[in-house]
Tab-separated table of C-alpha atoms and ligand atoms in Angstrom:
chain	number	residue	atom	x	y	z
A	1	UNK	CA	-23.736	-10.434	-2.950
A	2	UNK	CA	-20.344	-12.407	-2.865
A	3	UNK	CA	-17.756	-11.246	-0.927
A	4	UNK	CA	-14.011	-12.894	-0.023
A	5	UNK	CA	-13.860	-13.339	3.606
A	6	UNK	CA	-10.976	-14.429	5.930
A	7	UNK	CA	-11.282	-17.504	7.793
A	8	UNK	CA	-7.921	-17.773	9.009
A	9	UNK	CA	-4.362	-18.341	8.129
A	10	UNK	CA	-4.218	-19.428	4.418
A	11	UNK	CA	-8.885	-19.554	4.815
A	12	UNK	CA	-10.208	-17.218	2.533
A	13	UNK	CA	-13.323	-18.068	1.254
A	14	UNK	CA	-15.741	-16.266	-1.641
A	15	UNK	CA	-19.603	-16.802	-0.471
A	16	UNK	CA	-22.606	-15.136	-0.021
A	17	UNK	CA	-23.503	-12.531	2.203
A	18	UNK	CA	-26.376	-9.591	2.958
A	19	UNK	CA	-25.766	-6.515	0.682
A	20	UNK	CA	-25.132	-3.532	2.932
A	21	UNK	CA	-27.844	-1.530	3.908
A	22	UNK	CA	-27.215	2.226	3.602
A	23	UNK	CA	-27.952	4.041	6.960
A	24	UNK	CA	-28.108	7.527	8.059
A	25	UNK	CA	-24.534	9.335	7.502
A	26	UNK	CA	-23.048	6.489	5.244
A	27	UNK	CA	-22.928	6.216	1.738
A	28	UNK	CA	-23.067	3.434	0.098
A	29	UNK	CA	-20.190	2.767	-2.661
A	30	UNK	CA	-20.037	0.358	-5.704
A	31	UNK	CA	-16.016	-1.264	-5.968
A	32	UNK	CA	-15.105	-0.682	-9.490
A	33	UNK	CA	-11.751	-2.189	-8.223
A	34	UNK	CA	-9.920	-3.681	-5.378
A	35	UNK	CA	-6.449	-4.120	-5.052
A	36	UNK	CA	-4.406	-6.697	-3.041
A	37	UNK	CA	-1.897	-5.058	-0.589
A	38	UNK	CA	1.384	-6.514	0.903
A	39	UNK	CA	-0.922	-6.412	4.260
A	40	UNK	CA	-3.541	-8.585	3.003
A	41	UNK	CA	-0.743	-11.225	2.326
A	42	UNK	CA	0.685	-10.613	6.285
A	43	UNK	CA	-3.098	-11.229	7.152
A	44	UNK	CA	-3.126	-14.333	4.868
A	45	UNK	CA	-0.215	-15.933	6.217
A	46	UNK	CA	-0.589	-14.544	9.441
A	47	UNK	CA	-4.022	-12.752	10.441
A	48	UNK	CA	-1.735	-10.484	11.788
A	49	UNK	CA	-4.366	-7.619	11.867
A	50	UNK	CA	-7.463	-9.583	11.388
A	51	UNK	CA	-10.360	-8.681	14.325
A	52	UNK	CA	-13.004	-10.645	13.513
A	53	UNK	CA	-13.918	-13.681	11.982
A	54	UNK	CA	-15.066	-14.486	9.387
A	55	UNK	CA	-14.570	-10.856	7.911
A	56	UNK	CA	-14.441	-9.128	4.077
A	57	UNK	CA	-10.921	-8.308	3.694
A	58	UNK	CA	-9.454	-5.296	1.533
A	59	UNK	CA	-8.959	-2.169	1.771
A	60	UNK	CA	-7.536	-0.412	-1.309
A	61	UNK	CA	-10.635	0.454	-4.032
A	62	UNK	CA	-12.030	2.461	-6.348
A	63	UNK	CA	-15.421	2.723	-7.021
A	64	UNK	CA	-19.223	4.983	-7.764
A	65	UNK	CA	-21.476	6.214	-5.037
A	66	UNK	CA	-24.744	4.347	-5.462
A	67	UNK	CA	-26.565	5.055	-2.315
A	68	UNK	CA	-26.216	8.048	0.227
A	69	UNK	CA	-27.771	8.159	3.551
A	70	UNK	CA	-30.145	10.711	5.499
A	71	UNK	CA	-28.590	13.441	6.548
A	72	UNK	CA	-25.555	13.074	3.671
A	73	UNK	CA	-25.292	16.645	1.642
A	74	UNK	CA	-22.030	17.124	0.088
A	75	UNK	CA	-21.998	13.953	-1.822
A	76	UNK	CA	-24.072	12.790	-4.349
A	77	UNK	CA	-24.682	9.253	-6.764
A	78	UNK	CA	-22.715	8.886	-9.529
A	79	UNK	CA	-19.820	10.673	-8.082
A	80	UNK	CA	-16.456	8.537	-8.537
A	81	UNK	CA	-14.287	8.061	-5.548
A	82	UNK	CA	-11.548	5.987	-3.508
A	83	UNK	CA	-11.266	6.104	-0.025
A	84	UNK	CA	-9.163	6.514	3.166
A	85	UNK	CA	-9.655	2.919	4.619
A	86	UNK	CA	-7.925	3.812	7.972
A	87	UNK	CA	-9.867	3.251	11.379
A	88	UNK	CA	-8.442	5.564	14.181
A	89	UNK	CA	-10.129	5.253	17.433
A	90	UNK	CA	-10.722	9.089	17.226
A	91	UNK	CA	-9.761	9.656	20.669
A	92	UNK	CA	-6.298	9.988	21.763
A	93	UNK	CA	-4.073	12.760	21.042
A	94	UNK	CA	-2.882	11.927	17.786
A	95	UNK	CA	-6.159	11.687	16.050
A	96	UNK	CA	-7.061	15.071	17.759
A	97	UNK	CA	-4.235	16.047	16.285
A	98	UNK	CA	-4.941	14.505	12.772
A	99	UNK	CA	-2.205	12.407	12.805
A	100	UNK	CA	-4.277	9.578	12.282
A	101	UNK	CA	-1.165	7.162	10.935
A	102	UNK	CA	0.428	7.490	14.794
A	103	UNK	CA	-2.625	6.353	16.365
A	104	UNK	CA	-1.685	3.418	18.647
A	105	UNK	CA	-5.413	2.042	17.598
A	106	UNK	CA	-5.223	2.531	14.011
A	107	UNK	CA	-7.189	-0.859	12.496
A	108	UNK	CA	-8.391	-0.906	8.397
A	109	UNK	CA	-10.968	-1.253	6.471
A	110	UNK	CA	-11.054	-5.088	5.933
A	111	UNK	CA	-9.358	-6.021	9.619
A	112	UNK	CA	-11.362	-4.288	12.272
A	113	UNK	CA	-14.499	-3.595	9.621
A	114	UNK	CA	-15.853	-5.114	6.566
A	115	UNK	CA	-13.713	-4.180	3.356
A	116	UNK	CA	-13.888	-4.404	-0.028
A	117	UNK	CA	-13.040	-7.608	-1.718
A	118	UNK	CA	-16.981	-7.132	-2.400
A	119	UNK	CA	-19.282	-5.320	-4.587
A	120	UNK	CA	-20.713	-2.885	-1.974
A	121	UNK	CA	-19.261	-0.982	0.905
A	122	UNK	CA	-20.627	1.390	2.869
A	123	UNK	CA	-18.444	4.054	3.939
A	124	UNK	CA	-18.487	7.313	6.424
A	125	UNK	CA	-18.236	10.388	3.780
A	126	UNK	CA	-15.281	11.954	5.365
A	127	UNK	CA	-13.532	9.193	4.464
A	128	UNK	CA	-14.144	9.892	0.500
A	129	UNK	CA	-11.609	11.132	-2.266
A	130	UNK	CA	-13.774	12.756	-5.141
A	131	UNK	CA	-12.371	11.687	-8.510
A	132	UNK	CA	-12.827	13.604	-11.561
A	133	UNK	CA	-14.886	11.471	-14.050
A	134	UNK	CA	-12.333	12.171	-16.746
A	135	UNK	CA	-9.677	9.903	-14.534
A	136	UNK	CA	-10.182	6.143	-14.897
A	137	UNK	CA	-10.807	4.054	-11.898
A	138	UNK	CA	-8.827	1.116	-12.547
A	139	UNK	CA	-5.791	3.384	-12.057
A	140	UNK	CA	-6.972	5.425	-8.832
A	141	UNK	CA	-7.079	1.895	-7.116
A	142	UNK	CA	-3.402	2.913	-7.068
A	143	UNK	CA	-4.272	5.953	-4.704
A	144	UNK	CA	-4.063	4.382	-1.198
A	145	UNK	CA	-0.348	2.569	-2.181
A	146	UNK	CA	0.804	5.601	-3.726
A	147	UNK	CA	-0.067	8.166	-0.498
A	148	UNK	CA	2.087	5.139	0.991
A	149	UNK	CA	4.641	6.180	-1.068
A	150	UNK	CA	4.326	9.809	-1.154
A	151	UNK	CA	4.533	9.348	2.908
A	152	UNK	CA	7.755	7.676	2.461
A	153	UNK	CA	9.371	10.637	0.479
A	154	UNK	CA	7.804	14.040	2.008
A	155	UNK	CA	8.329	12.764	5.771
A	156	UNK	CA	12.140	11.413	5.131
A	157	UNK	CA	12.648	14.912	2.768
A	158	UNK	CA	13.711	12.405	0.127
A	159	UNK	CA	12.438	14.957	-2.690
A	160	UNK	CA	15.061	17.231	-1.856
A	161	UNK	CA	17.569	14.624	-3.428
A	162	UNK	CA	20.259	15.803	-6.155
A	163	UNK	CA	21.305	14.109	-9.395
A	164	UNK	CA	24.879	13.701	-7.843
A	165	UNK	CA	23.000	11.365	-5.415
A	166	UNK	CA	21.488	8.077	-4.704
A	167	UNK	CA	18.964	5.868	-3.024
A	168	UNK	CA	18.947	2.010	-2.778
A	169	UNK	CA	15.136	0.628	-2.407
A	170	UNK	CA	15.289	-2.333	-1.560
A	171	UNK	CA	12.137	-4.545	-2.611
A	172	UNK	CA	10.748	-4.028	-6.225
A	173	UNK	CA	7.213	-4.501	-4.943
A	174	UNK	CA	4.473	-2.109	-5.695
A	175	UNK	CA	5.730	0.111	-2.924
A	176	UNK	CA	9.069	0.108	-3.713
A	177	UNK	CA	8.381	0.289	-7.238
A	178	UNK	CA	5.804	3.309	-6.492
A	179	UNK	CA	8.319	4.840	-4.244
A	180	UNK	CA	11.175	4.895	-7.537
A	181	UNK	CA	8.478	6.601	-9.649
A	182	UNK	CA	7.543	9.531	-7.246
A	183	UNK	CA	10.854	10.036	-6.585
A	184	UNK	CA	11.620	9.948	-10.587
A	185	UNK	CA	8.686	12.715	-10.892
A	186	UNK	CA	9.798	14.784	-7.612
A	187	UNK	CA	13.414	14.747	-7.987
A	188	UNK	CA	16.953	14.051	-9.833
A	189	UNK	CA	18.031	11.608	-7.869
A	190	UNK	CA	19.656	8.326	-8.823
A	191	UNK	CA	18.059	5.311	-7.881
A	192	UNK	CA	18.745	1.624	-7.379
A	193	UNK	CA	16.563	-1.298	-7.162
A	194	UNK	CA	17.012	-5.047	-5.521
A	195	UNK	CA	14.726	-8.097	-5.343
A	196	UNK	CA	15.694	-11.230	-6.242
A	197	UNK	CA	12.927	-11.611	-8.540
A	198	UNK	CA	13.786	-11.191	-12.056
A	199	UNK	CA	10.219	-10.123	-13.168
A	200	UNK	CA	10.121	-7.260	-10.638
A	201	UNK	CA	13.383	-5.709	-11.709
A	202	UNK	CA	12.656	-6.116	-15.525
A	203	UNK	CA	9.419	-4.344	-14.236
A	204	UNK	CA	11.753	-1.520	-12.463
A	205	UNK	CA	14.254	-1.007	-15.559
A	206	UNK	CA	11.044	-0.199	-17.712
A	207	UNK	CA	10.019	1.991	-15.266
A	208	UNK	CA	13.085	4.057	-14.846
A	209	UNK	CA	15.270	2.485	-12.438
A	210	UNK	CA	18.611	3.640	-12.913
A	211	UNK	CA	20.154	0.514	-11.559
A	212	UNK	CA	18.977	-2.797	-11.008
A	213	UNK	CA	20.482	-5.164	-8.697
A	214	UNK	CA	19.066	-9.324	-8.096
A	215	UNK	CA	20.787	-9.319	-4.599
A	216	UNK	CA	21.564	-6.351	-1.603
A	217	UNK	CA	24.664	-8.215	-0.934
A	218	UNK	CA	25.989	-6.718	-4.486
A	219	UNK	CA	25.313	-2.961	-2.874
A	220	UNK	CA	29.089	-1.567	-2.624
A	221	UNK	CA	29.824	-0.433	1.078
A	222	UNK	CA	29.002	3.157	2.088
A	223	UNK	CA	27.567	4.489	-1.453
A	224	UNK	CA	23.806	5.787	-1.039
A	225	UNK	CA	22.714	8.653	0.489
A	226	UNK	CA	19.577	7.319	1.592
A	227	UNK	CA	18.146	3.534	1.942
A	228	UNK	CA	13.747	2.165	1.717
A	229	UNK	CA	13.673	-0.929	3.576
A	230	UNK	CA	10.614	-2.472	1.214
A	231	UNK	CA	10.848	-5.745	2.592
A	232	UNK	CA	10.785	-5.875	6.148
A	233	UNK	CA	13.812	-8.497	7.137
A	234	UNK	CA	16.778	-8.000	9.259
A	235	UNK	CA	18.589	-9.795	6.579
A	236	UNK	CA	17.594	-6.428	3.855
A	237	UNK	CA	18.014	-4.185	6.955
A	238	UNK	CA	21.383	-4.814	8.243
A	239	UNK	CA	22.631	-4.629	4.462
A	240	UNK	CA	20.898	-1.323	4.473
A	241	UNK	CA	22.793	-0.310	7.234
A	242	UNK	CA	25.916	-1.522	5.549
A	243	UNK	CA	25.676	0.096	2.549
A	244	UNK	CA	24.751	3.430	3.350
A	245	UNK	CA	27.251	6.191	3.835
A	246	UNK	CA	27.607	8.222	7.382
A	247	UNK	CA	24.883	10.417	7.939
A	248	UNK	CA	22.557	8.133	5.192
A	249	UNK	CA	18.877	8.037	5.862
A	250	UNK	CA	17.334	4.463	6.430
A	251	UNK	CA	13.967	4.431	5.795
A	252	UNK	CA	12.035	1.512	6.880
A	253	UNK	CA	9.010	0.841	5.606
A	254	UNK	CA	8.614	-2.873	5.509
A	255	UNK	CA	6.422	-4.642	8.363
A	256	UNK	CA	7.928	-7.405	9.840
A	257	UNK	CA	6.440	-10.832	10.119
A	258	UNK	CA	9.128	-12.293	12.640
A	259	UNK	CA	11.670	-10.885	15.214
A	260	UNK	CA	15.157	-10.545	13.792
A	261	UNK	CA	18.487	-10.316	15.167
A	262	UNK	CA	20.510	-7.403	14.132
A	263	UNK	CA	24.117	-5.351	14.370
A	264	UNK	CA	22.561	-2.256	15.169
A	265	UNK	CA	26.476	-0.724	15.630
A	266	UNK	CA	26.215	0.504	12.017
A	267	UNK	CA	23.426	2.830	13.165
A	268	UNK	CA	25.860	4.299	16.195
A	269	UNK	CA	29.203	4.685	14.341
A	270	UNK	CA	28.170	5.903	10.919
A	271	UNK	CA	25.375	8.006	13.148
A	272	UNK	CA	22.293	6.730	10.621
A	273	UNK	CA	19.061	8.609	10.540
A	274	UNK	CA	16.510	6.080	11.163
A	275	UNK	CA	13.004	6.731	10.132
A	276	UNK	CA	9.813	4.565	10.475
A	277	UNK	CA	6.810	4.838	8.011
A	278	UNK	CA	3.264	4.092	9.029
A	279	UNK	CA	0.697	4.460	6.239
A	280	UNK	CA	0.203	8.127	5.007
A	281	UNK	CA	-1.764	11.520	6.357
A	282	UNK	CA	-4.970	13.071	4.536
A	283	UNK	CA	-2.483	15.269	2.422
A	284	UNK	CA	-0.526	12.130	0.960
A	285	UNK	CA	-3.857	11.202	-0.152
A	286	UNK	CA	-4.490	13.953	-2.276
A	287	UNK	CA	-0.954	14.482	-3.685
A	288	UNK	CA	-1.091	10.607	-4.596
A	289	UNK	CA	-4.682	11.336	-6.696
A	290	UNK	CA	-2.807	14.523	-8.044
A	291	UNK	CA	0.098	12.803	-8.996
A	292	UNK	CA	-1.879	9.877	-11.249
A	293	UNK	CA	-4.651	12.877	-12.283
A	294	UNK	CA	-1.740	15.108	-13.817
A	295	UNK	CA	0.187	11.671	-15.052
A	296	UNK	CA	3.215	12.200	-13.606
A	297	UNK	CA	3.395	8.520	-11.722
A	298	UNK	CA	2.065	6.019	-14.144
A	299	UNK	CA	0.228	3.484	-12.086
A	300	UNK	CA	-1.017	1.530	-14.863
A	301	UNK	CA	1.920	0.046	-15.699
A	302	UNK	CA	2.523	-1.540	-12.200
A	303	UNK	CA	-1.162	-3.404	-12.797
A	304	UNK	CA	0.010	-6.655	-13.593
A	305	UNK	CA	-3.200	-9.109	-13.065
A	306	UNK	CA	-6.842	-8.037	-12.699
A	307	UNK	CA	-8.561	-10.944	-11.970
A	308	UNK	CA	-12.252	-11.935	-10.937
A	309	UNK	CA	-13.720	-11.631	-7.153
A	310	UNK	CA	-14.015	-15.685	-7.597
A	311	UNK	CA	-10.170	-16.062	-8.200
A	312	UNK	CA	-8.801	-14.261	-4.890
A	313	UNK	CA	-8.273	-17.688	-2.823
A	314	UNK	CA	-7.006	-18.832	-5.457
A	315	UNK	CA	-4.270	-15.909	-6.225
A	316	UNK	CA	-3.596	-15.609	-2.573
A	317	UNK	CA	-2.379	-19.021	-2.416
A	318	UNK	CA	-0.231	-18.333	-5.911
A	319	UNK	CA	0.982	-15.198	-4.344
A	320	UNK	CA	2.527	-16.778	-1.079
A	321	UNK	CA	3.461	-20.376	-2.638
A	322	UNK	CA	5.205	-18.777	-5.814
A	323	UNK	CA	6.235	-15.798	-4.918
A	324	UNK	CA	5.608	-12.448	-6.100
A	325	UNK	CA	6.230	-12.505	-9.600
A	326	UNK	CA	3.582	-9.668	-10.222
A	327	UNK	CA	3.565	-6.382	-8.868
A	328	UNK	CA	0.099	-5.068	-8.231
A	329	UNK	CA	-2.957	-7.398	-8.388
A	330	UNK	CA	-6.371	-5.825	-8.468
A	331	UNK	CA	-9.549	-7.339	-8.826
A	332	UNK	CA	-12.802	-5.827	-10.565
A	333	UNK	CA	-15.769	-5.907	-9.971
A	334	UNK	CA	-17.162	-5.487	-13.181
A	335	UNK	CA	-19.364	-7.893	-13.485
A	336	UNK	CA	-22.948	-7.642	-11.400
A	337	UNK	CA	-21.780	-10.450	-8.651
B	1	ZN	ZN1	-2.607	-1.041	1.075
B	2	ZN	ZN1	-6.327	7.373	18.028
């Protein structure tokens, strides 16, 4: 089969490789769909969480089980799923806890293990998220992005927001974007996008963004109750910090590629709540596939460009030379590759 595998920084390359064989206690699944995370571009530029080399990257995917292995009994072929692409080391005290997203271990699909910018994966059954047949796959790829976002809310309490309040997210990427819609479908709360991009935040105001603004700078001093940090600079940060009131939540949820320098005396004298987000729990999961089952987050619409598993060098170079002008990118598999 051909797969996209990571060389190196800016080295992905599509080629040839042994289709999976489906052992005892695996299942083999068939990618319907694979979508391109903001990871996979800090693991372009970067490898920041690459393992091994070469290795299939991607993690985010819907797709049918084809294949289960000895010993498998409460899945079946045919069934359509997604999956929980996290790797815990399944030892300390957070995974025995089942707070897999705090393990100090915690690798993905497609960094420590092969992924799926490929046709086949196999995958532990634990790991799988039944969907209901009636549910199309293309927009469940949005699952693993969306728990992202659903972590983001429930662990800040950000659905508890009033209309008489608002929240600044700042980055109209997909989880930013994602992030605006939950809240939209959870709660009354007035929100406010920035990017610089023009095509994100025409993307936003169809959406439901209540406010969009090209540039943080333009956020007036003190006025949100709450702040996402989509990005992950200290430039976005420290304007964060700035224009959220006393007692405002700042919720970070950007990864950061460099070290930045920052003011942190914002944080002290307006006595900011500071909360870090790392991936999502099992129950995120679920609400995320509830959420796109009962359609009360859209995903489709963020779905800008599905492309073929022969483009993705290609659109990974497009993605960090131009920018992002689309949101979500997802590639099918459609074809027999
Ligand atoms: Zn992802
Ligand atoms: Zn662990």
């Amino acid at each position: 089969m051909l797969a996209a595998r990571y060389y190196g920084p800016k080295d992905i390359r599509v080629e040839e490789v042994d289709k999976p064989v489906c052992k005892p206690s695996q299942v083999l699944v068939k990618i319907a769909y694979a979508g391109i995370c903001g990871s996979d571009m800090h693991n372009y530029r970067k490898g920041m969480f690459m393992t091994y080399v070469p290795e299939i990257m991607g993690h985010e995917f819907s797709g049918t089980i084809v294949e289960v292995g000895e010993g498998v009994q409460e899945l079946s072929t045919g069934l359509q799923v997604v999956g929980d692409p996290r790797v815990p080391c399944g030892q300390c005290q957070w995974c025995l806890e089942e707070q897999i997203n705090l393990c100090p271990q915690l690798g993905f699909i497609g960094e420590v293990s092969p992924g799926c910018f490929a046709p086949y994966l196999l995958m532990d059954p634990a790991k799988l998220l039944i969907i209901p047949p009636e549910v199309p796959l293309l927009e469940v790829t949005m699952v693993e992005p969306l728990a992202v976002a659903v972590h983001i809310i429930r662990s800040s309490g950000l659905h508890t927001m009033q209309a008489n309040e608002t929240i600044g997210i700042i980055g109209a990427g997909p989880i930013g974007l994602l992030a605006m819609m939950t809240l939209k479908a959870l709660c009354g709360v007035r929100t406010i996008m920035i990017d610089i991009t023009p095509e994100r935040l025409e993307l936003a105001e169809k959406l439901g963004a209540d406010k969009c603004l090209n540039s943080v700078t333009k956020m007036d001093e003190n006025s949100v109750e709450a702040a996402i940090e989509a990005v992950g600079l200290g430039l976005t940060l420290q304007e964060a910090m700035r224009c959220l009131k006393p007692q405002g939540k700042l919720v970070m949820a950007g990864l950061y590629e460099e070290p930045s320098f920052l003011d942190p005396n914002p944080i002290v004298t307006k006595e900011l709540r500071l909360i870090g987000i790392n991936t999502y729990e099992k129950a995120d999961l679920h609400e995320a596939v509830n959420l796109i089952k009962q359609g009360k987050v859209k995903v489709r619409q963020l779905i800008t460009d599905i492309i073929p598993l022969q483009e993705i060098p290609r659109v990974f170079r497009d993605l960090d030379i131009k920018g992002k002008t689309s949101a979500k990118v997802v590639i099918s598999m459609d074809k027999e590759y």
